[in-house]
CSV table of C-alpha atoms in Angstrom, one decimal:
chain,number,residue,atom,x,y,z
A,226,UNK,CA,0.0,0.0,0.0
A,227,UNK,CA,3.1,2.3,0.8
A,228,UNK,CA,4.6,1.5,-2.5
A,229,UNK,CA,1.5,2.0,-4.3
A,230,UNK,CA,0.8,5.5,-2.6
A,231,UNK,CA,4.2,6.2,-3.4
A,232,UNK,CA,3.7,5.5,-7.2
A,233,UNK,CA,0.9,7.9,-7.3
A,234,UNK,CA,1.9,10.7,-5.9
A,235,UNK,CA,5.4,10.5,-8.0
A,236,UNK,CA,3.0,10.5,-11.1
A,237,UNK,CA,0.9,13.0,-9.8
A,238,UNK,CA,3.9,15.1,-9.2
A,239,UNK,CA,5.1,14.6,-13.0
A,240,UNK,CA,1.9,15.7,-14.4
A,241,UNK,CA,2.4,18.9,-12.9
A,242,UNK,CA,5.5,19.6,-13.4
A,243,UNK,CA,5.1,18.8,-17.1
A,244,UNK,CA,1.9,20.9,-16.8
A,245,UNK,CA,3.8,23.8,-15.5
A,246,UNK,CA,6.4,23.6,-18.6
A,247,UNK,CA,3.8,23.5,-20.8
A,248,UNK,CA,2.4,26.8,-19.8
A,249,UNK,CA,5.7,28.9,-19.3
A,250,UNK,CA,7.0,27.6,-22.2
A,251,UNK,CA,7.1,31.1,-24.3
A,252,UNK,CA,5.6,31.8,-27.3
A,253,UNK,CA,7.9,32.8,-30.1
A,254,UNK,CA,7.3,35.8,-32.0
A,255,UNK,CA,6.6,36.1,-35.6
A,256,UNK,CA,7.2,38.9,-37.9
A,257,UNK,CA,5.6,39.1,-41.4
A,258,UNK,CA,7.5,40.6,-43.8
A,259,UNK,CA,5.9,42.3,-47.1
A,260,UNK,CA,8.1,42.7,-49.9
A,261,UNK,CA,7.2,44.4,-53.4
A,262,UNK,CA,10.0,42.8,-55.2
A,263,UNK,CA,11.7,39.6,-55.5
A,264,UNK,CA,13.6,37.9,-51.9
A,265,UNK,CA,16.6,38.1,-54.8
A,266,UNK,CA,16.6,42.1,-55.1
A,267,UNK,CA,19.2,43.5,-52.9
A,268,UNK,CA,20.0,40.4,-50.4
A,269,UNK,CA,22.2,42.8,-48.3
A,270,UNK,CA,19.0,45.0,-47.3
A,271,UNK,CA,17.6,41.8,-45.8
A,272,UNK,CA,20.7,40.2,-44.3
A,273,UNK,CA,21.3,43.6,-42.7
A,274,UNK,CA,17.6,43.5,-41.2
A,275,UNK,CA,18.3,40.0,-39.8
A,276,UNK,CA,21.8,40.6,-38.8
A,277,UNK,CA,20.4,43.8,-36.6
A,278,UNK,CA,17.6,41.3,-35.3
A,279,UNK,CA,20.8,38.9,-34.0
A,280,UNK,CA,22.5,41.4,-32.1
A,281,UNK,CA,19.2,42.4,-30.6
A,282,UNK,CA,18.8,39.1,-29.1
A,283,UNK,CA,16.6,37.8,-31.7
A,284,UNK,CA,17.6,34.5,-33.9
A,285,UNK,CA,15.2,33.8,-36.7
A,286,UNK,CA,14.8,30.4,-36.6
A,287,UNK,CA,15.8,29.9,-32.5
A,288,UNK,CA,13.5,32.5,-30.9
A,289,UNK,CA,11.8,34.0,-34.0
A,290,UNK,CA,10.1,33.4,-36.6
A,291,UNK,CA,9.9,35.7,-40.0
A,292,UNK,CA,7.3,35.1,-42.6
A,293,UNK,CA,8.2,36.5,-45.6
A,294,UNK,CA,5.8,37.0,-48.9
A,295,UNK,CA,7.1,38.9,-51.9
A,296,UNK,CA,5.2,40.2,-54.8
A,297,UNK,CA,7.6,39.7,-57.3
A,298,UNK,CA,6.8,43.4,-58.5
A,299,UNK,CA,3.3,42.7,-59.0
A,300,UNK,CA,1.7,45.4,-57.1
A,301,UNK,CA,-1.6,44.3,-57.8
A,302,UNK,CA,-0.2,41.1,-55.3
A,303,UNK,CA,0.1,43.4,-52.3
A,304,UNK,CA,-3.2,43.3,-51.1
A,305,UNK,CA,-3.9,39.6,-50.9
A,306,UNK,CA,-0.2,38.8,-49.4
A,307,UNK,CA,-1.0,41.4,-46.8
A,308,UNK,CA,-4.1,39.4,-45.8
A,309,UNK,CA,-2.2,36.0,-45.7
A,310,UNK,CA,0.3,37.6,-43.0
A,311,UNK,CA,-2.8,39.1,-41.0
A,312,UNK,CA,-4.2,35.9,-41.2
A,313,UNK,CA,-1.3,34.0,-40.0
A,314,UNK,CA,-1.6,36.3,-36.6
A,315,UNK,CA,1.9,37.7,-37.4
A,316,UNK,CA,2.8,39.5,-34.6
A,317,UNK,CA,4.4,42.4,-36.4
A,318,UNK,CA,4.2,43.7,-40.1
A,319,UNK,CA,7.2,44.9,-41.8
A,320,UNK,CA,7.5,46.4,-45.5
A,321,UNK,CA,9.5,48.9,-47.5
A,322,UNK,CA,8.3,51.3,-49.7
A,323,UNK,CA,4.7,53.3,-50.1
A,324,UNK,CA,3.0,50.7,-52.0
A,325,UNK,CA,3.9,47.9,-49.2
A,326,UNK,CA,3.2,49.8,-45.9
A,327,UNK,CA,0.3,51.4,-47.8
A,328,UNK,CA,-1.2,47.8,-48.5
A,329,UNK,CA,-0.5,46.8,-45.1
A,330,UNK,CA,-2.4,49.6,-43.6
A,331,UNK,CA,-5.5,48.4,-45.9
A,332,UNK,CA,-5.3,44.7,-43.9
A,333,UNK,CA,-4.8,45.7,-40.7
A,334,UNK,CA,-5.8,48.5,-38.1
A,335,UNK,CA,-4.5,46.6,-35.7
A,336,UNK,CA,-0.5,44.4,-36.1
A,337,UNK,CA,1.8,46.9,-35.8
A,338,UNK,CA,3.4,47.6,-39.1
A,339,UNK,CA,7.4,48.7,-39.2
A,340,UNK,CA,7.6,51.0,-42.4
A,341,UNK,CA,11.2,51.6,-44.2
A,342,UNK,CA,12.0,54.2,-46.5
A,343,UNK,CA,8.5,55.3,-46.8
A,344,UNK,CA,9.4,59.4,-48.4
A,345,UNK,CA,6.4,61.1,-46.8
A,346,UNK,CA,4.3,59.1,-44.8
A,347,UNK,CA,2.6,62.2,-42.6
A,348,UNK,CA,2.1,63.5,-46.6
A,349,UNK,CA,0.3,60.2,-48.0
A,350,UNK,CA,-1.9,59.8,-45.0
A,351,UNK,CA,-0.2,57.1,-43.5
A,352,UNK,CA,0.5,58.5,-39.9
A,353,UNK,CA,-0.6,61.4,-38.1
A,354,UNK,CA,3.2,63.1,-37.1
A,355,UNK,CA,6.5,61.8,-37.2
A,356,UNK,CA,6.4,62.3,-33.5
A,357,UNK,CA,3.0,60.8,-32.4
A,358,UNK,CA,2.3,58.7,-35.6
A,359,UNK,CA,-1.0,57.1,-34.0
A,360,UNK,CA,-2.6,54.4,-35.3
A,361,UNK,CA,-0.7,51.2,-36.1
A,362,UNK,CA,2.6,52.6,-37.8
A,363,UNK,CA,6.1,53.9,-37.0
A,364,UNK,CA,9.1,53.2,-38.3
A,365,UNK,CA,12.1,54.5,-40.4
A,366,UNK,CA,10.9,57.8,-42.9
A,367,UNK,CA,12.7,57.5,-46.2
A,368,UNK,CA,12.9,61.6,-46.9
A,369,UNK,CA,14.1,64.6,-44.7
A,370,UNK,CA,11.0,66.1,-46.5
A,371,UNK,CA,10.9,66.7,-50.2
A,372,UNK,CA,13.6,69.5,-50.3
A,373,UNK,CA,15.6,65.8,-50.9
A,374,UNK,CA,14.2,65.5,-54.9
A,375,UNK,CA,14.8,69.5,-55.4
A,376,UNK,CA,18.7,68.6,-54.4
A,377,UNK,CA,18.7,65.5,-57.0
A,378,UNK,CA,17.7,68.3,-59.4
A,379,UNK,CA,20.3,70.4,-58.6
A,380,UNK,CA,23.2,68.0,-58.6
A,381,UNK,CA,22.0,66.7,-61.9
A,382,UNK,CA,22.2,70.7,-63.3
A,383,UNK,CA,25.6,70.9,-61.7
A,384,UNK,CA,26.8,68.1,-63.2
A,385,UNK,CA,25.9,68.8,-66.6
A,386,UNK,CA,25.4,72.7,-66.3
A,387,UNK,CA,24.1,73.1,-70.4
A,388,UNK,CA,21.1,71.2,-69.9
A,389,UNK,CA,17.8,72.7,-70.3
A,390,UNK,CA,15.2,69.7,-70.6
A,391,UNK,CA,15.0,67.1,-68.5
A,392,UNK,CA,12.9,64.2,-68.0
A,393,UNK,CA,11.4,63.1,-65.0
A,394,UNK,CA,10.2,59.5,-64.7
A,395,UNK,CA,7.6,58.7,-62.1
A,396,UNK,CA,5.5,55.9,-61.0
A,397,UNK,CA,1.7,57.1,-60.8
A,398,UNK,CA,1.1,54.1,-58.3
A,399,UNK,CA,3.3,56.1,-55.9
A,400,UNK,CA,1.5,58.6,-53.7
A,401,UNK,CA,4.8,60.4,-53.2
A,402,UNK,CA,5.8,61.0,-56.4
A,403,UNK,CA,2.8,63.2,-56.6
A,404,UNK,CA,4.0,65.6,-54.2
A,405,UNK,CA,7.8,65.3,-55.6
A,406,UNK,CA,6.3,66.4,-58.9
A,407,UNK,CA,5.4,69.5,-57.5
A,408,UNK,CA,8.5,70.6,-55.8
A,409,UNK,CA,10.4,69.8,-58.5
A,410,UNK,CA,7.8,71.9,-60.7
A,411,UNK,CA,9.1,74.8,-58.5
A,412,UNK,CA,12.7,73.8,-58.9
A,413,UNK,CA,12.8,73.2,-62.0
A,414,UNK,CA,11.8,76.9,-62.2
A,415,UNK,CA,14.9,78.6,-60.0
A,416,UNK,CA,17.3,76.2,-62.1
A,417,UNK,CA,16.4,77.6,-65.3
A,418,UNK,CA,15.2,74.0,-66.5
A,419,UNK,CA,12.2,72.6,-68.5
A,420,UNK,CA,10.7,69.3,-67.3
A,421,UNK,CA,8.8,66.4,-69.3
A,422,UNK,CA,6.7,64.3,-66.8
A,423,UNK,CA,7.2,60.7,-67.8
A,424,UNK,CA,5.1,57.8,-66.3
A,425,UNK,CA,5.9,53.9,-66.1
A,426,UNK,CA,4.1,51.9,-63.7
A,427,UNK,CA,6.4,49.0,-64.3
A,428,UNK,CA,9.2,47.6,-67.1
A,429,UNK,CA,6.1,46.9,-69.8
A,430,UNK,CA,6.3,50.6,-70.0
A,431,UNK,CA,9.6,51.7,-69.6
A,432,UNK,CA,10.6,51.6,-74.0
A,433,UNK,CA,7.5,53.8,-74.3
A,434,UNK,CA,8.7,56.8,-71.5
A,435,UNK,CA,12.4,56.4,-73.5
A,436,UNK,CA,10.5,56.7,-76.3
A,437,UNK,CA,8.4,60.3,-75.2
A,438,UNK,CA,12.0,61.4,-74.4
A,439,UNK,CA,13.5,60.9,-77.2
A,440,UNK,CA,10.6,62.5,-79.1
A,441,UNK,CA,10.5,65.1,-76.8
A,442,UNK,CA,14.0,65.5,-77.2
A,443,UNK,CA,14.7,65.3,-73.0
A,444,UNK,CA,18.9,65.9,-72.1
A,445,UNK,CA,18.9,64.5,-68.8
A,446,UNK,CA,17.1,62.5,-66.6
A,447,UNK,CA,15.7,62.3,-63.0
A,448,UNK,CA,14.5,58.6,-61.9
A,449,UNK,CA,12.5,59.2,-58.7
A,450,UNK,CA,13.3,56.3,-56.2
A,451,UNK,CA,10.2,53.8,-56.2
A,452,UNK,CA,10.4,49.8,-55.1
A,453,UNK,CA,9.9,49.1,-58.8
A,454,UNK,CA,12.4,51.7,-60.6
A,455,UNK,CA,15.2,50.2,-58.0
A,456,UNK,CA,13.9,46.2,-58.9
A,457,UNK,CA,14.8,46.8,-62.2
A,458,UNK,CA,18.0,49.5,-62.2
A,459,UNK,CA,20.0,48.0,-63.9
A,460,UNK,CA,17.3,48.0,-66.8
A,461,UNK,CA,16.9,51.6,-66.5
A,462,UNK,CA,20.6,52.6,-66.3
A,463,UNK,CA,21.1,50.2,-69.8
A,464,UNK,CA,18.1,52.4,-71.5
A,465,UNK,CA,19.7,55.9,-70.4
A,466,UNK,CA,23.4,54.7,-72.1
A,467,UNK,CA,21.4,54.0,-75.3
A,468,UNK,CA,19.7,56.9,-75.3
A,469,UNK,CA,23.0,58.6,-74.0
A,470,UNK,CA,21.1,60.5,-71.2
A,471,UNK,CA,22.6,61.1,-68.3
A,472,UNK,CA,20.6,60.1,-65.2
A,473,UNK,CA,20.6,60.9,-61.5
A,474,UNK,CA,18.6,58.6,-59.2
A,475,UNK,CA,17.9,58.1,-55.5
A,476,UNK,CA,19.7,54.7,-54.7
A,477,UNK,CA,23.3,53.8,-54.6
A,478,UNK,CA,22.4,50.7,-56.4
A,479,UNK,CA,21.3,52.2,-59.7
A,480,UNK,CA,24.7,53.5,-59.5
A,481,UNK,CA,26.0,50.5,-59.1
A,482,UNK,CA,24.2,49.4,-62.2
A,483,UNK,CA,25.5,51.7,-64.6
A,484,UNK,CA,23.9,55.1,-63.7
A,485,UNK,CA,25.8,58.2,-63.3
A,486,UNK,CA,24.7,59.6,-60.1
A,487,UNK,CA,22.7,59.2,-56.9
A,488,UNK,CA,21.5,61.3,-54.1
A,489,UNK,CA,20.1,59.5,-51.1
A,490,UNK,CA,19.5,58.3,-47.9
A,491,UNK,CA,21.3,55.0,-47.1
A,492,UNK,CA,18.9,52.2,-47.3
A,493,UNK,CA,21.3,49.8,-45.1
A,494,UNK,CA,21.0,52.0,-42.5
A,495,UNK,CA,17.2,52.2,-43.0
A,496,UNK,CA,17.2,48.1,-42.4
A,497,UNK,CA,19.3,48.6,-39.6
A,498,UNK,CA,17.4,50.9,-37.7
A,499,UNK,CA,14.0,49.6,-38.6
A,500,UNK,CA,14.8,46.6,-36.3
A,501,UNK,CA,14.8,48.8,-33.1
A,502,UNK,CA,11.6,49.6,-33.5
A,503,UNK,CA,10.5,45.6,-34.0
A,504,UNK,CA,12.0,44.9,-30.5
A,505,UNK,CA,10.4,47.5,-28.7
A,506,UNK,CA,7.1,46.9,-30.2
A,507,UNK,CA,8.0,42.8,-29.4
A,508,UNK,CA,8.4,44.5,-26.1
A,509,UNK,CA,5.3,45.7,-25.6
A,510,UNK,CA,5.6,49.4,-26.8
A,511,UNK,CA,2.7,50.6,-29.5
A,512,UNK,CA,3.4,51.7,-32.6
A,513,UNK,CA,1.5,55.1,-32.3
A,514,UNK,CA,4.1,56.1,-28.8
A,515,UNK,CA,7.2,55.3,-31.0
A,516,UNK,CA,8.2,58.7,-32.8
A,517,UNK,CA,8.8,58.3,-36.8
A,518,UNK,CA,12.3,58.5,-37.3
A,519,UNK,CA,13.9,60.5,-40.4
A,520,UNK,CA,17.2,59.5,-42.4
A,521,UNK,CA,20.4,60.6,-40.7
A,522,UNK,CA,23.2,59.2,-43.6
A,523,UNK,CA,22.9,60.4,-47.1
A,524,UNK,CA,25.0,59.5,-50.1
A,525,UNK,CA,26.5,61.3,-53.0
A,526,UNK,CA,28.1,58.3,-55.8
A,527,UNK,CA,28.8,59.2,-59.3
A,528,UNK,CA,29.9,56.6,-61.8
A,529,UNK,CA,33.1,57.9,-63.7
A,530,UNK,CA,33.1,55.0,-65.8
A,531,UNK,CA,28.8,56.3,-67.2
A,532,UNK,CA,30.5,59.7,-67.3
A,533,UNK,CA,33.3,58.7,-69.7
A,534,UNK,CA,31.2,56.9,-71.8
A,535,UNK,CA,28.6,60.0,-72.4
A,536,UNK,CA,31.3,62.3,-73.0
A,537,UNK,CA,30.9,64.2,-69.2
A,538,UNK,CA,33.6,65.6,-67.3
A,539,UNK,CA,32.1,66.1,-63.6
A,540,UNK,CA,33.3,68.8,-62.1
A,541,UNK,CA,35.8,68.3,-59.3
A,542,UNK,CA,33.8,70.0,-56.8
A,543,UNK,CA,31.3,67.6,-56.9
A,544,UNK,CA,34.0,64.8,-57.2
A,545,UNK,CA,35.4,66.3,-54.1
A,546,UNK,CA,31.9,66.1,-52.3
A,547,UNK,CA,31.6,62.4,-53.0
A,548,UNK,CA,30.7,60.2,-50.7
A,549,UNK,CA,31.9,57.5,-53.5
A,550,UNK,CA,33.3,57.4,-56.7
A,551,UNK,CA,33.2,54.1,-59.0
A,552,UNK,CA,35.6,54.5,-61.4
């Protein structure tokens, strides 16, 4: 009878101590991460996002998961692979670019979303302030207001001072670019310069904007930054050499590709400093008591190799004021 008591109270005591493990063991987080483009688009953006997650404390994989859904450039995608993350119960939403956050918004009032590089979300509607956003989304802003598209302008003119028509190609998907058309309207002005408003919602319609140029008889060319325009840089940068424009853009990357120039925030720091705000909100902080922050590194690169081959010679001032030269 002893050893029989005994017996049940050891299994009685088993059952609760597996009990007990079963309810503190910890739920892991998930994030859900939207992406416009292709996971193959600029891998370093993303390894930088996870890397800053690691020295955070936060292993995808080990004590976090990330869900990741990419619409492969088809915007029309967004809103459905926004509703699979919401449905998923991600715990946090994080996307780049307008047309991402902006389709995340649409699914959810409630999962905090983590916006990077959007240019003017208090502009678009998306949050209240930069310092009390409200609502559902803080995060990294991609512009230090639009004063940022007016110096793109600028450097362009310096760089090739006898130009007097330029291009500018936008995206009319992007709520932003609306607003940048405008300054630059006013820019344009104070330079001295004509501008032709050019419109390519995706590479289907980027031989027909060439095209108006070339008609139009355009000298230059300003790319405004947009998730698409930087998928497909280096397709861009290939159309401006065989139209032998020279192009200024808002990504290092399109640089990279063959542009000549860029004016920008740094989009690695963006990633970097997005996942600060994902561990306070995995902390318990909401998204509408986290201030918006605004770009604090920006980046001059000119291409002396694109300059050569369109017969440029860029002043050495601006040389001097590089933040990079390829060469």
């Amino acid at each position: 009878m002893k050893r029989r008591r005994f017996i049940l109270l050891t299994g009685g005591a088993a059952l609760c101590s597996f009990s007990a493990h079963t309810q503190q063991a910890p739920k892991v987080p998930r994030i859900g991460y939207l992406g416009v483009t292709s996971h193959s688009d600029r891998p370093l953006l993303l390894e930088t996002f996870r890397r800053g997650l690691r020295e955070r404390g936060w292993t995808e994989g080990q004590n976090i998961v990330i869900d990741y859904r990419f619409a492969e450039g088809r915007l029309d995608r967004l809103p459905d692979l926004a509703a699979e993350l919401v449905l998923l119960k991600v715990d946090l939403i994080v996307s780049l670019g307008t047309q991402g956050v902006t389709a995340a918004k649409n699914a959810t009032k409630t999962i905090p979303i983590v916006m990077i590089g959007v240019r003017d979300p208090v502009g678009i509607g998306l949050i209240a302030s930069l310092a009390r956003p409200g609502g559902n989304i803080t995060g990294v802003s991609g512009s230090a207001g639009l004063e940022i598209v007016t110096k793109q302008l600028e450097l362009l003119k310096e760089t090739v001072p006898k130009i007097l028509r330029v291009g500018i190609l936008s995206n009319p998907a992007n709520a932003y670019h609306q607003l940048a058309i405008k300054e630059l309207n006013v820019a344009a002005r104070s330079l001295g310069l004509q501008i032709q408003l050019l419109e390519a919602r995706g590479p289907d319609e980027f031989d027909g904007a060439f095209a108006a140029m070339a008609k139009e008889r355009v000298e230059a060319l300003l790319v405004l930054s947009d998730v698409i325009f930087n998928d497909h840089r280096a397709r861009l940068a290939d159309l401006s050499a065989m139209n032998r424009l020279p192009a200024a853009y808002g990504i290092r990357e399109s640089v990279e590709a063959g542009g000549l120039m860029s004016y920008g925030p740094s989009f690695l720091d963006f990633y970097w400093r997005s996942t600060a705000y994902v561990e306070k909100i995995l902390k318990g902080h909401k998204p509408a008591d986290l201030p918006v922050e605004q770009p604090t590194k920006f980046e001059l690169v000119i291409n002396l190799r694109t300059a050569k081959t369109l017969g440029i010679d860029i002043p050495s001032t601006l040389l001097s004021r590089a933040d990079e030269v390829i060469e």
